[in-house]
CSV table of C-alpha atoms in Angstrom, one decimal:
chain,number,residue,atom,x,y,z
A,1204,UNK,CA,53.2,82.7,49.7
A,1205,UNK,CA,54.9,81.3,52.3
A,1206,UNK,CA,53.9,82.9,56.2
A,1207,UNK,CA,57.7,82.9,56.9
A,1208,UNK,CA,58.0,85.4,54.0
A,1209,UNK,CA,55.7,87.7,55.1
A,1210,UNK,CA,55.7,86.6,58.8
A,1211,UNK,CA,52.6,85.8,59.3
A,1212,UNK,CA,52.2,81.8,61.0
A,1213,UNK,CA,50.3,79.5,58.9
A,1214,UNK,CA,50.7,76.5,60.9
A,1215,UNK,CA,52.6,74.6,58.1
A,1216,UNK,CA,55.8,75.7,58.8
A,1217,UNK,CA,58.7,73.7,59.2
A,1218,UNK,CA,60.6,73.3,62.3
A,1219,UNK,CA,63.8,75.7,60.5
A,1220,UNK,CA,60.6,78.1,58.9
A,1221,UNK,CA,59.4,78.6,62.4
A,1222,UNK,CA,63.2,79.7,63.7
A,1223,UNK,CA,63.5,82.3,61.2
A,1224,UNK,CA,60.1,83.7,61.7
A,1225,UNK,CA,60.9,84.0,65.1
A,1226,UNK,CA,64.3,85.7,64.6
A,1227,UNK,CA,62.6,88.5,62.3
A,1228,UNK,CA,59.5,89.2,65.1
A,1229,UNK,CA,61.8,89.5,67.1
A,1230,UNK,CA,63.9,92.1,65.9
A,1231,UNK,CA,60.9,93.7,64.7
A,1232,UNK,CA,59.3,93.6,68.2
A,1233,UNK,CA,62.2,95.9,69.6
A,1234,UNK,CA,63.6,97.9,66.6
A,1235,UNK,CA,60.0,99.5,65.9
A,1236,UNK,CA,59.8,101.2,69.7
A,1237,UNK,CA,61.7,104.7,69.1
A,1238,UNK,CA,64.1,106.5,65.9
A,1239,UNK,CA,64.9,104.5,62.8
A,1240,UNK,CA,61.6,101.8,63.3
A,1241,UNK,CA,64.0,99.6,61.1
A,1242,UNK,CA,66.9,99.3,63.1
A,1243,UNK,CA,67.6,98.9,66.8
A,1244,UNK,CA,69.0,102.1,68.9
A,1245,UNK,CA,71.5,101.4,72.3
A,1246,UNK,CA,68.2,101.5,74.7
A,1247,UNK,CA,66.0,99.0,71.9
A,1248,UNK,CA,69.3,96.4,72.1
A,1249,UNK,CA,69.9,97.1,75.7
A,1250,UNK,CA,65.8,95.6,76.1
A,1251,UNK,CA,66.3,93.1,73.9
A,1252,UNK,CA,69.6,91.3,75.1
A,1253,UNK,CA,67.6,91.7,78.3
A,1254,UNK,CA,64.3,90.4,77.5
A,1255,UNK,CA,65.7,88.0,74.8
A,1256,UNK,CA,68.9,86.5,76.0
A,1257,UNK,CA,69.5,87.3,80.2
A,1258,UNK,CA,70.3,84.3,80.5
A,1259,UNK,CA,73.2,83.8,77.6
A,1260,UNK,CA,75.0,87.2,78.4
A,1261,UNK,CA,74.5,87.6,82.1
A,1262,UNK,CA,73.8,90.5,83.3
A,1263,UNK,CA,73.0,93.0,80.6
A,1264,UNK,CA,71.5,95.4,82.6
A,1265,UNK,CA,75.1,96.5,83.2
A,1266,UNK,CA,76.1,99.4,80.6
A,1267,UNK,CA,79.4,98.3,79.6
A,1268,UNK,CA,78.5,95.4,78.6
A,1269,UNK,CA,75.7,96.8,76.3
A,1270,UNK,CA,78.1,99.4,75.1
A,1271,UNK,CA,80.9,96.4,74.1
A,1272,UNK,CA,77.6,94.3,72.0
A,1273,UNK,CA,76.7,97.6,70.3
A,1274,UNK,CA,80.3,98.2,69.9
A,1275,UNK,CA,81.5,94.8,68.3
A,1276,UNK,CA,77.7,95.1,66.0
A,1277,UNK,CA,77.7,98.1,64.7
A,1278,UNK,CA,80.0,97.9,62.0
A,1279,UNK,CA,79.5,101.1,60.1
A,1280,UNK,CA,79.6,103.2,63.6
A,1281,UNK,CA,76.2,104.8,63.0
A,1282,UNK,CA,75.1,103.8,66.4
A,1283,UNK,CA,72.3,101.1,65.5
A,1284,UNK,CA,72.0,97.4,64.9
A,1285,UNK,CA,70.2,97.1,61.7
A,1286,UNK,CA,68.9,93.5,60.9
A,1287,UNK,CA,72.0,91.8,59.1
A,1288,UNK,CA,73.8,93.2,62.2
A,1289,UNK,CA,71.9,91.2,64.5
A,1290,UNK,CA,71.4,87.7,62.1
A,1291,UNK,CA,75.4,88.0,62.9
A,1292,UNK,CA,74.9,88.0,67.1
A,1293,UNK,CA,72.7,85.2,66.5
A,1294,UNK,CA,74.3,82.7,64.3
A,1295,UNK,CA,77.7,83.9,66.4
A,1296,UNK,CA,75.6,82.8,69.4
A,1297,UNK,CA,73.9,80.0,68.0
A,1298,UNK,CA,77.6,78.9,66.8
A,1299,UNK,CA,78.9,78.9,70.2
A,1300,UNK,CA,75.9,77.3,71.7
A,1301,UNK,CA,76.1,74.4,69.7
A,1302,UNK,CA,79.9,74.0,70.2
A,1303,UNK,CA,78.8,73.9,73.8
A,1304,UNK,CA,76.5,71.2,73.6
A,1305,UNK,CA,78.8,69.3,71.5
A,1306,UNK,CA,81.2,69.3,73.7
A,1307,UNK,CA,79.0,68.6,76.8
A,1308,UNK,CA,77.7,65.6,75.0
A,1309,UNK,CA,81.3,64.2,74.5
A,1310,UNK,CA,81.8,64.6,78.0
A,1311,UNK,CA,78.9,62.6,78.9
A,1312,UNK,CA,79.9,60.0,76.9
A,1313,UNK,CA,83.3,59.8,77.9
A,1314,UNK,CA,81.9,59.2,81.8
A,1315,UNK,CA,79.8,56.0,80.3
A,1316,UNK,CA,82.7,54.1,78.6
B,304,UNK,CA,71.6,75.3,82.5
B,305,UNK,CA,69.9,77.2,79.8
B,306,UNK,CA,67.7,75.0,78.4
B,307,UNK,CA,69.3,75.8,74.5
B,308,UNK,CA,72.9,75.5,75.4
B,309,UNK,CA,71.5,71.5,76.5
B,310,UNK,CA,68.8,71.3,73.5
B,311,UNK,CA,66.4,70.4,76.2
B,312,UNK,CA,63.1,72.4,75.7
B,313,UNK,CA,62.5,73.8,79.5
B,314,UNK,CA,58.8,76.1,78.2
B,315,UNK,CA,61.0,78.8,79.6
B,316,UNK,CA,62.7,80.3,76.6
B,317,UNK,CA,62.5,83.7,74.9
B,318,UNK,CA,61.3,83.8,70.9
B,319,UNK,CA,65.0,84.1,70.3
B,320,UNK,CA,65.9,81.0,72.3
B,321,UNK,CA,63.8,78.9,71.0
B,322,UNK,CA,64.7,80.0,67.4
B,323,UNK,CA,68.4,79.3,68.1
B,324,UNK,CA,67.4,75.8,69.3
B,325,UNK,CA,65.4,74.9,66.9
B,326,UNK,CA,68.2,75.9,64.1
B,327,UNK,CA,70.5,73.5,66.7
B,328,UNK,CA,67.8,70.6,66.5
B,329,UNK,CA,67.1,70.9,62.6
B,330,UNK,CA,70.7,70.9,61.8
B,331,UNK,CA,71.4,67.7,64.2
B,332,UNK,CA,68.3,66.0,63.0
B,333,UNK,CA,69.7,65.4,59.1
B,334,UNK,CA,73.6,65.3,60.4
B,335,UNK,CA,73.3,62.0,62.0
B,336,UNK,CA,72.1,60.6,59.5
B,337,UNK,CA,75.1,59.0,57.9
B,338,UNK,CA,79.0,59.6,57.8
B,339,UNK,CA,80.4,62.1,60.4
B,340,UNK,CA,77.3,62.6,62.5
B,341,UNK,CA,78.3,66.3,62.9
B,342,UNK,CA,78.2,67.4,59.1
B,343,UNK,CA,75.8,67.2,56.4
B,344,UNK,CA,76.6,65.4,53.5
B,345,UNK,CA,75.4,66.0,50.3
B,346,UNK,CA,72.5,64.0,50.2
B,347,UNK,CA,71.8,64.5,54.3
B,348,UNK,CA,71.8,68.6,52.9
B,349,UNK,CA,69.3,67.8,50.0
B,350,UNK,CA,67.3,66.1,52.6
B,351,UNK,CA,67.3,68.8,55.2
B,352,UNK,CA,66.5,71.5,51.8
B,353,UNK,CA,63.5,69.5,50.6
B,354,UNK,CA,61.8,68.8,53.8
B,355,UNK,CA,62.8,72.0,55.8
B,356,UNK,CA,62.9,74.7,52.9
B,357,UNK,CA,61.0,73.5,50.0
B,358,UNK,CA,58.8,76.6,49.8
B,359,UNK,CA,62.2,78.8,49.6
B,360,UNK,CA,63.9,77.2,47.0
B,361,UNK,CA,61.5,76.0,44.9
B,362,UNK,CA,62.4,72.3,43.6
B,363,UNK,CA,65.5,70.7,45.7
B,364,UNK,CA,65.1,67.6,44.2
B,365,UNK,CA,66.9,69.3,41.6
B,366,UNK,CA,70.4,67.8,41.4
B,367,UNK,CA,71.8,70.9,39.9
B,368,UNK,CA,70.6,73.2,43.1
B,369,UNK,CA,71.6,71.1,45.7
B,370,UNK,CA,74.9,70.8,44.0
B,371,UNK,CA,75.2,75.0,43.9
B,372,UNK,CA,74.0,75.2,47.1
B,373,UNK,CA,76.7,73.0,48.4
B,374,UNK,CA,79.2,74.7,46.2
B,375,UNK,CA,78.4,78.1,47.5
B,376,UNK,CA,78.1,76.7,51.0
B,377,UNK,CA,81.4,74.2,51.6
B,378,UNK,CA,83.9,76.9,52.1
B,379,UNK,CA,86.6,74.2,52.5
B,380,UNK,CA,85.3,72.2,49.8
B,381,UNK,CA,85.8,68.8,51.8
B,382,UNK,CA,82.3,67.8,50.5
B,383,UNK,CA,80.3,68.2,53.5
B,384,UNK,CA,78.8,71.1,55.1
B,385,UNK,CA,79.5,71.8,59.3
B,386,UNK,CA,77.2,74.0,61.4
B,387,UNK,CA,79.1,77.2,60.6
B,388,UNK,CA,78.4,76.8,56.9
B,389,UNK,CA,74.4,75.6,57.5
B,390,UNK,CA,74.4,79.2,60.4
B,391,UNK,CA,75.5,81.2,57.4
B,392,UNK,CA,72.9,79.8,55.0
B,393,UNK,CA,70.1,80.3,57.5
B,394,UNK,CA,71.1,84.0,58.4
B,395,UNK,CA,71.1,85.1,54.3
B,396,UNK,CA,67.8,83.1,54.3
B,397,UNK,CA,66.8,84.9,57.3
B,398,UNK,CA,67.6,88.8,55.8
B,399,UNK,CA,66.7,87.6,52.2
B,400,UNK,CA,63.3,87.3,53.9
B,401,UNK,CA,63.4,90.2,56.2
B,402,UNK,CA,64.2,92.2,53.0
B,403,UNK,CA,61.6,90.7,51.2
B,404,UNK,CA,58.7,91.4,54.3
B,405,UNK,CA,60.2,95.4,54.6
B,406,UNK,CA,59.7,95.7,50.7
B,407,UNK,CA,56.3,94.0,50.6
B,408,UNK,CA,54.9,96.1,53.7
B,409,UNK,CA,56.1,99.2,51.5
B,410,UNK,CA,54.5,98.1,48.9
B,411,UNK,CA,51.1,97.9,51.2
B,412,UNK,CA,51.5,101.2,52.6
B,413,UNK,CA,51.7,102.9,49.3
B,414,UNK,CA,49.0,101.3,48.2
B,415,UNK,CA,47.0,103.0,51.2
B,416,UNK,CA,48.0,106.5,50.9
């Protein structure tokens, strides 16, 4: 069985394996701390945009900004992230980051020609 | 500069950074292969299937997958699939496995009580 599966790391995982391994510890890490050990409450996101991704979305310490990623997440208004809630931050994120670093590479090349 | 906005590893990154680069680097690393160096064409996708995901979907070599896969994945059918399209096939990877990890650590816990 493959350790991505049942996320444990066997050492033979590829390089894409290894990215969703990580993405599923990591939700896990934070969601099992308080309530619904499955999903992630305001305080569990709050921790992990901090811990996780400070340096992406600034300064998310600040509430309102906590409140407007919870907000634009939770799609059925329960008031948690479960996991298909936050695969859609991080491919939105992961989206925008590349389009980023597209776009800084064309720059670059533009100043050699 | 974050360090996976540039796709420059800086040993600084959270678990979630480095999973969002690596998904940035994988994707990059079959796109360039041939044709427009920012999509995946058919065969650059059965070559990023087979060496990055063979364990998921059993045999990629399989003409007949590879063709569904890009069926189900080139939303506007132009033949080739952009990062958008590969982000949505990781992240239903990603909570097809999540699912799959929740179900099979039930299944352990029953077996305990």
């Amino acid at each position: 069985m493959s350790g991505a599966i049942t996320g444990t790391k066997t050492g033979n995982e590829s390089n894409l394996e290894n990215a969703m391994q990580l993405m599923i510890q990591t939700f896990h890490k934070y969601s099992g701390n308080e309530g619904d050990k499955y999903t992630l409450s305001r305080s569990e996101l709050k921790e992990m945009l901090t811990q996780e991704l400070g340096s992406y979305l600034g300064n998310p310490q600040d509430k309102d900004a906590v409140d407007k990623v919870m907000g634009d997440l939770d799609a059925n208004n329960d008031g948690e992230v479960d996991f298909t809630e936050f695969i859609i931050l991080v491919g939105a994120l992961t989206v925008a980051c590349n389009d980023f670093f597209l776009e800084f590479n064309k720059k670059n090349e533009e100043k050699k020609e």
